[in-house]
Amino acid sequence: MGRGRVELKRIENKINRQVTFSKRRNGLLKKAYELSVLCDAEVALIIFSSRGKLYEFGSAGINKTLERYQRCCFNPQDNSIERETQSWYQEATKLKAKYESLQRTQRHLLGEDLGPLSVKELQNLEKQLEGALALARQRKTQIMIEQVEDLRKKERQLGDINKQLRIKLETEGQSFKAIQDLWNSAAAGAGNSNFSVHPSHESPMNCDPEPALQIGYLNYLPSEGSSVPKNTVGETNFIQGWVL
């Protein structure tokens, strides 16, 4: 049979009362501690015995918990601010822990602070590094393939432009050649019809002298044995000076 229901009333026997107080006090303190650890709660417990002896427990400190209790009780309008502050404090604590964890992971990836790691942790780190290396190589290969495709596309574009320029140059060359042939034929026809070549004298000294009129004094030197100068007007068409 189970235990019967115990009537809650003051224990008259002093010894039994003291034993019951000690047992239940210890149990209550243990439950308060468990509650603070398991539920991450801020717990404060204050017990005074019949003799006036103080027993207390505070997960965050009795004074801190009492101050918080006073703020919540005497300033109810600040409850939302207090809760918001507490929420931001918890969030900042979580972010700080996450930041420290990321820093440790980064140092491990760089090969630093590997002493405290176990064999299993080192194996996990090796797998992470191998996976990161495979992803980096895959990304590098993809970028190189994209660059090769871009270069091939540019090569095709330049080839098309070169082909167009070559066709244009050949067309313009043919046009220029036709114009040049036309000019040569026109020049040859004009030379044969208008510009005949006259035969030149073999020597300019063999040309017959044309009659010429010379005005001025002529230094005439008579030959020896002659007393009268010959009249050279009719022979040489020279006038021996002006007659005053």
Short mmCIF file of C-alpha atoms in Angstrom, two decimals:
data_model
loop_
_atom_site.label_atom_id
_atom_site.label_comp_id
_atom_site.label_asym_id
_atom_site.label_seq_id
_atom_site.Cartn_x
_atom_site.Cartn_y
_atom_site.Cartn_z
CA MET A 1 0.00 0.00 0.00
CA GLY A 2 1.07 3.55 -0.71
CA ARG A 3 1.76 6.16 1.83
CA GLY A 4 -1.17 7.88 3.29
CA ARG A 5 -1.85 11.56 2.89
CA VAL A 6 0.02 13.61 5.49
CA GLU A 7 -1.95 16.39 7.08
CA LEU A 8 -0.14 19.71 6.74
CA LYS A 9 0.11 21.23 10.15
CA ARG A 10 2.76 22.33 12.55
CA ILE A 11 4.83 19.51 13.95
CA GLU A 12 4.62 19.68 17.66
CA ASN A 13 7.61 17.50 18.40
CA LYS A 14 10.63 19.77 18.36
CA ILE A 15 13.10 17.10 17.28
CA ASN A 16 10.88 15.85 14.46
CA ARG A 17 10.29 19.45 13.37
CA GLN A 18 14.01 20.14 13.17
CA VAL A 19 14.70 16.97 11.19
CA THR A 20 11.88 17.70 8.76
CA PHE A 21 13.13 21.28 8.31
CA SER A 22 16.66 20.13 7.51
CA LYS A 23 15.51 17.55 4.96
CA ARG A 24 13.05 19.78 3.16
CA ARG A 25 15.40 22.76 3.23
CA ASN A 26 18.12 20.79 1.50
CA GLY A 27 15.64 19.46 -1.01
CA LEU A 28 14.35 22.94 -1.75
CA LEU A 29 17.84 24.32 -2.25
CA LYS A 30 18.66 21.41 -4.56
CA LYS A 31 15.49 21.99 -6.60
CA ALA A 32 16.30 25.71 -6.90
CA TYR A 33 19.77 24.92 -8.19
CA GLU A 34 18.46 22.37 -10.68
CA LEU A 35 15.86 24.83 -11.93
CA SER A 36 18.50 27.52 -12.53
CA VAL A 37 20.77 25.12 -14.43
CA LEU A 38 18.21 23.22 -16.49
CA CYS A 39 16.01 26.18 -17.49
CA ASP A 40 18.66 28.95 -17.49
CA ALA A 41 16.53 30.81 -14.97
CA GLU A 42 17.59 33.38 -12.41
CA VAL A 43 16.57 31.88 -9.08
CA ALA A 44 16.91 33.37 -5.60
CA LEU A 45 15.87 31.53 -2.44
CA ILE A 46 15.84 32.96 1.08
CA ILE A 47 14.98 30.83 4.12
CA PHE A 48 14.90 31.80 7.80
CA SER A 49 14.64 29.04 10.37
CA SER A 50 12.53 29.22 13.53
CA ARG A 51 15.65 30.26 15.37
CA GLY A 52 16.30 33.09 12.92
CA LYS A 53 19.14 31.44 10.99
CA LEU A 54 19.45 32.50 7.33
CA TYR A 55 19.73 30.08 4.45
CA GLU A 56 19.92 31.48 0.92
CA PHE A 57 20.66 30.56 -2.66
CA GLY A 58 21.06 32.83 -5.69
CA SER A 59 21.97 31.69 -9.18
CA ALA A 60 23.05 35.22 -10.17
CA GLY A 61 23.59 36.57 -6.68
CA ILE A 62 20.97 37.44 -4.06
CA ASN A 63 21.61 41.20 -4.19
CA LYS A 64 21.37 41.36 -7.99
CA THR A 65 18.16 39.34 -8.00
CA LEU A 66 16.64 41.50 -5.25
CA GLU A 67 17.51 44.69 -7.14
CA ARG A 68 15.89 43.32 -10.24
CA TYR A 69 12.87 42.31 -8.22
CA GLN A 70 12.56 45.81 -6.77
CA ARG A 71 12.79 47.40 -10.21
CA CYS A 72 10.09 45.12 -11.53
CA CYS A 73 7.79 45.65 -8.56
CA PHE A 74 8.17 49.38 -7.97
CA ASN A 75 8.58 50.49 -11.62
CA PRO A 76 6.09 48.47 -13.62
CA GLN A 77 6.34 50.89 -16.57
CA ASP A 78 9.99 49.93 -17.04
CA ASN A 79 9.25 46.23 -17.37
CA SER A 80 9.27 46.36 -21.18
CA ILE A 81 12.58 48.26 -21.21
CA GLU A 82 14.08 45.78 -18.77
CA ARG A 83 12.92 42.83 -20.84
CA GLU A 84 14.22 44.42 -24.02
CA THR A 85 17.57 45.16 -22.38
CA GLN A 86 17.78 41.61 -21.09
CA SER A 87 16.92 40.29 -24.54
CA TRP A 88 19.63 42.42 -26.17
CA TYR A 89 22.11 41.30 -23.52
CA GLN A 90 21.37 37.65 -24.21
CA GLU A 91 21.60 38.24 -27.97
CA ALA A 92 24.96 40.02 -27.55
CA THR A 93 26.22 37.12 -25.43
CA LYS A 94 25.20 34.61 -28.09
CA LEU A 95 26.82 36.66 -30.87
CA LYS A 96 30.01 36.99 -28.85
CA ALA A 97 30.18 33.23 -28.32
CA LYS A 98 29.52 32.64 -32.02
CA TYR A 99 32.22 35.15 -32.98
CA GLU A 100 34.75 33.43 -30.73
CA SER A 101 33.80 30.07 -32.22
CA LEU A 102 34.28 31.41 -35.76
CA GLN A 103 37.66 32.83 -34.81
CA ARG A 104 38.77 29.46 -33.47
CA THR A 105 37.54 27.75 -36.64
CA GLN A 106 39.44 30.25 -38.78
CA ARG A 107 42.64 29.69 -36.83
CA HIS A 108 42.20 25.94 -37.21
CA LEU A 109 41.71 26.31 -40.98
CA LEU A 110 44.93 28.33 -41.12
CA GLY A 111 46.77 25.59 -39.26
CA GLU A 112 47.00 27.45 -35.94
CA ASP A 113 46.09 26.28 -32.42
CA LEU A 114 45.81 22.62 -33.47
CA GLY A 115 47.26 21.30 -30.23
CA PRO A 116 44.01 20.98 -28.21
CA LEU A 117 42.17 19.22 -31.05
CA SER A 118 41.51 15.51 -30.88
CA VAL A 119 42.02 12.99 -33.68
CA LYS A 120 38.33 13.12 -34.65
CA GLU A 121 38.35 16.89 -34.75
CA LEU A 122 41.49 16.85 -36.89
CA GLN A 123 39.84 14.39 -39.29
CA ASN A 124 36.80 16.66 -39.58
CA LEU A 125 39.09 19.61 -40.20
CA GLU A 126 40.91 17.65 -42.91
CA LYS A 127 37.59 16.83 -44.61
CA GLN A 128 36.58 20.49 -44.51
CA LEU A 129 39.89 21.54 -46.08
CA GLU A 130 39.60 18.90 -48.80
CA GLY A 131 36.04 20.00 -49.58
CA ALA A 132 37.05 23.66 -49.69
CA LEU A 133 40.01 22.82 -51.96
CA ALA A 134 37.76 20.86 -54.34
CA LEU A 135 35.28 23.74 -54.51
CA ALA A 136 38.08 26.24 -55.13
CA ARG A 137 39.50 24.12 -57.98
CA GLN A 138 36.04 23.68 -59.47
CA ARG A 139 35.41 27.42 -59.37
CA LYS A 140 38.84 28.12 -60.90
CA THR A 141 38.17 25.67 -63.73
CA GLN A 142 34.79 27.25 -64.39
CA ILE A 143 36.30 30.74 -64.56
CA MET A 144 39.04 29.56 -66.93
CA ILE A 145 36.46 27.91 -69.22
CA GLU A 146 34.41 31.11 -69.27
CA GLN A 147 37.49 33.14 -70.15
CA VAL A 148 38.40 30.73 -72.97
CA GLU A 149 34.85 30.99 -74.35
CA ASP A 150 35.06 34.79 -74.24
CA LEU A 151 38.39 34.73 -76.08
CA ARG A 152 36.99 32.39 -78.73
CA LYS A 153 34.01 34.68 -79.19
CA LYS A 154 36.30 37.68 -79.61
CA GLU A 155 38.43 35.67 -82.06
CA ARG A 156 35.37 34.90 -84.18
CA GLN A 157 34.29 38.54 -84.12
CA LEU A 158 37.76 39.71 -85.15
CA GLY A 159 37.82 37.08 -87.91
CA ASP A 160 34.50 38.36 -89.27
CA ILE A 161 35.74 41.95 -89.17
CA ASN A 162 38.99 40.93 -90.90
CA LYS A 163 37.02 39.11 -93.62
CA GLN A 164 34.81 42.15 -94.22
CA LEU A 165 37.83 44.45 -94.42
CA ARG A 166 39.58 42.09 -96.87
CA ILE A 167 36.50 41.99 -99.12
CA LYS A 168 36.20 45.76 -98.98
CA LEU A 169 39.90 46.18 -99.76
CA GLU A 170 39.69 43.81 -102.75
CA THR A 171 36.64 45.70 -104.07
CA GLU A 172 38.34 49.05 -103.73
CA GLY A 173 41.51 47.63 -105.35
CA GLN A 174 39.57 46.41 -108.34
CA SER A 175 37.87 49.79 -108.67
CA PHE A 176 41.20 51.60 -108.45
CA LYS A 177 42.74 49.26 -111.03
CA ALA A 178 39.84 49.87 -113.42
CA ILE A 179 40.18 53.64 -113.02
CA GLN A 180 43.95 53.40 -113.56
CA ASP A 181 43.48 51.33 -116.75
CA LEU A 182 40.95 53.87 -117.96
CA TRP A 183 43.39 56.71 -117.35
CA ASN A 184 46.20 54.86 -119.13
CA SER A 185 44.07 54.12 -122.17
CA ALA A 186 42.81 57.72 -122.33
CA ALA A 187 46.37 59.06 -122.06
CA ALA A 188 47.60 56.71 -124.79
CA GLY A 189 44.80 57.74 -127.16
CA ALA A 190 45.41 61.44 -126.62
CA GLY A 191 49.17 61.06 -127.28
CA ASN A 192 48.66 59.29 -130.57
CA SER A 193 46.18 61.86 -131.94
CA ASN A 194 47.38 65.32 -130.78
CA PHE A 195 50.99 65.19 -129.76
CA SER A 196 53.27 64.18 -132.73
CA VAL A 197 56.97 64.12 -132.26
CA HIS A 198 58.89 66.49 -134.58
CA PRO A 199 62.38 65.45 -135.68
CA SER A 200 65.01 67.61 -134.16
CA HIS A 201 68.13 68.86 -135.92
CA GLU A 202 71.18 66.81 -135.53
CA SER A 203 73.16 69.78 -134.28
CA PRO A 204 72.12 73.31 -133.49
CA MET A 205 75.23 74.58 -135.30
CA ASN A 206 73.95 73.21 -138.62
CA CYS A 207 70.87 75.38 -138.58
CA ASP A 208 70.75 78.06 -141.26
CA PRO A 209 71.05 81.51 -139.73
CA GLU A 210 67.96 83.61 -139.91
CA PRO A 211 68.23 87.30 -140.85
CA ALA A 212 68.76 89.38 -137.71
CA LEU A 213 68.82 93.10 -137.04
CA GLN A 214 71.37 94.34 -134.52
CA ILE A 215 71.20 97.93 -133.22
CA GLY A 216 74.22 99.50 -131.64
CA TYR A 217 77.96 99.89 -132.22
CA LEU A 218 79.85 97.05 -133.68
CA ASN A 219 83.54 96.76 -133.06
CA TYR A 220 84.61 96.14 -136.66
CA LEU A 221 88.23 95.32 -137.25
CA PRO A 222 89.27 95.65 -140.91
CA SER A 223 91.59 93.15 -142.36
CA GLU A 224 95.14 94.00 -143.19
CA GLY A 225 95.75 95.62 -146.56
CA SER A 226 92.26 97.09 -146.85
CA SER A 227 91.76 100.83 -146.63
CA VAL A 228 88.04 101.11 -147.00
CA PRO A 229 85.71 99.07 -144.77
CA LYS A 230 83.21 97.00 -146.54
CA ASN A 231 79.55 97.73 -146.32
CA THR A 232 78.28 94.99 -144.13
CA VAL A 233 74.70 96.07 -144.05
CA GLY A 234 73.71 93.95 -146.93
CA GLU A 235 75.90 91.05 -146.04
CA THR A 236 75.44 90.73 -142.30
CA ASN A 237 72.36 92.94 -141.71
CA PHE A 238 74.28 94.87 -138.99
CA ILE A 239 74.20 98.65 -138.68
CA GLN A 240 77.51 100.19 -137.61
CA GLY A 241 75.99 102.71 -135.25
CA TRP A 242 73.77 105.71 -135.35
CA VAL A 243 74.53 108.45 -137.84
CA LEU A 244 74.34 111.81 -136.18
#
